[in-house]
XYZ file of C-alpha atoms in Angstrom:
143
model
C -20.415 8.765 47.952
C -21.475 4.984 47.188
C -23.223 6.009 44.224
C -20.239 7.941 42.627
C -17.960 5.025 43.277
C -20.324 2.637 41.764
C -20.677 4.924 38.361
C -16.712 5.351 38.374
C -16.371 2.039 38.282
C -19.147 1.180 35.818
C -17.579 3.866 33.467
C -13.968 2.141 33.869
C -15.472 -1.507 33.245
C -17.013 0.305 29.999
C -14.216 1.893 28.437
C -11.996 -1.379 29.147
C -14.494 -3.441 27.547
C -15.125 -1.503 24.759
C -11.301 -0.739 23.963
C -10.901 -4.618 23.444
C -10.001 -5.570 19.805
C -13.400 -6.845 19.357
C -14.669 -3.381 19.165
C -11.974 -2.246 17.273
C -12.520 -1.114 14.002
C -11.355 -3.234 11.101
C -8.918 -1.506 8.748
C -9.337 -0.843 4.841
C -6.038 -1.186 2.709
C -5.549 1.231 0.132
C -2.499 0.923 -2.891
C -1.240 3.879 -4.296
C 0.901 3.980 -7.256
C 3.821 6.377 -6.556
C 5.679 8.542 -8.860
C 9.032 9.642 -7.987
C 11.383 12.428 -9.911
C 15.099 11.846 -10.063
C 15.350 14.765 -7.069
C 12.806 12.771 -5.019
C 14.780 9.310 -5.428
C 18.071 11.343 -4.195
C 16.377 12.983 -1.184
C 14.921 9.718 -0.345
C 18.015 7.834 -0.468
C 17.150 5.486 -3.302
C 19.324 4.987 -6.644
C 16.518 3.273 -8.681
C 15.120 4.892 -11.757
C 12.363 7.288 -11.687
C 8.528 6.456 -11.412
C 5.557 7.736 -13.492
C 3.047 7.007 -10.874
C 1.033 5.634 -13.527
C -1.120 2.391 -13.899
C 0.459 1.821 -17.687
C 3.647 1.899 -17.909
C 6.255 0.713 -20.220
C 8.056 -3.132 -20.047
C 11.162 -2.731 -17.883
C 9.862 0.355 -15.885
C 10.106 0.305 -12.031
C 6.614 0.674 -10.584
C 6.632 1.700 -6.804
C 3.596 1.089 -4.768
C 2.921 2.187 -1.396
C 0.599 0.594 1.285
C -1.972 2.370 3.882
C -4.794 1.509 6.190
C -7.684 3.930 6.914
C -7.287 3.408 11.053
C -4.638 2.674 13.304
C -1.107 1.904 12.860
C -0.238 -0.534 10.724
C 1.747 -3.540 12.003
C 2.104 -5.837 9.011
C 1.865 -5.669 5.337
C 1.169 -8.695 3.242
C 1.878 -7.958 -0.608
C 1.488 -10.337 -3.508
C 1.683 -10.079 -7.109
C -0.215 -12.035 -9.981
C 1.915 -11.276 -13.095
C 0.511 -12.572 -16.883
C 1.483 -16.170 -18.186
C 4.701 -16.096 -19.087
C 6.233 -13.393 -17.029
C 9.120 -13.714 -14.248
C 8.072 -10.515 -12.573
C 8.155 -10.372 -8.766
C 8.051 -7.936 -6.047
C 11.343 -7.164 -4.009
C 9.312 -7.113 -0.795
C 6.128 -8.775 0.358
C 6.177 -7.331 3.892
C 7.146 -3.833 3.873
C 5.169 -0.302 3.773
C 6.613 0.236 -0.083
C 7.409 -2.324 -2.719
C 8.399 -2.168 -6.682
C 8.536 -4.547 -9.079
C 9.904 -4.186 -12.727
C 6.916 -5.838 -15.448
C 8.979 -7.931 -17.910
C 6.191 -8.476 -20.700
C 3.297 -6.763 -22.157
C 0.034 -7.378 -20.003
C -1.731 -6.873 -16.730
C -0.164 -7.230 -13.428
C -2.229 -7.587 -10.308
C -0.978 -6.455 -7.218
C -2.890 -7.495 -3.772
C -2.334 -6.102 -0.544
C -3.505 -7.045 3.201
C -2.742 -4.758 5.789
C -3.128 -5.777 9.868
C -3.681 -3.102 12.559
C -4.624 -3.422 16.294
C -8.430 -3.533 14.876
C -7.707 -6.706 12.919
C -6.596 -7.684 9.401
C -8.076 -5.881 6.399
C -9.786 -7.526 3.218
C -7.194 -7.748 0.314
C -7.395 -4.988 -2.238
C -6.089 -5.271 -5.641
C -4.564 -2.685 -7.970
C -3.912 -3.331 -11.338
C -1.214 -2.003 -13.459
C -0.805 -2.495 -17.715
C 2.667 -2.775 -18.804
C 2.731 -1.766 -22.890
C 5.380 -1.248 -25.512
C 5.579 2.477 -26.467
C 6.605 3.922 -29.409
C 8.948 7.244 -29.257
C 8.414 10.001 -31.822
C 12.025 10.073 -32.867
C 13.619 13.087 -33.848
C 11.299 16.309 -34.676
C 13.259 17.218 -37.702
C 12.406 20.615 -38.973
C 10.488 21.896 -35.839
């Protein structure tokens, strides 16, 4: 009986020791460029313009970004934006699951995300969006 009690106590100590944050797996952050149709935006209760979900967008087109982690429940998000020189673009939120920005000039926009879970804080991850001017096809007379 004493031996069984000793094994139970050792097992409980091992579980308590190995479940501490020091042994929890540090998260890996991920950024997804979201594409939303007008109907999806309506379903989400948003009134913002649609989004293609592509990494190359036109200047003035809203870009939706969504953060995640590979393990655990995210308790904090830390977003940052590095726009090209001369841009005044900013993120609409720096501490939520999803954020947006609108590129205002042609160039590369780097977005960085760090997430925190019970396992710790992730290394920063970066996604790059490129803003460009698009030339339309105009009217297609005769077709």
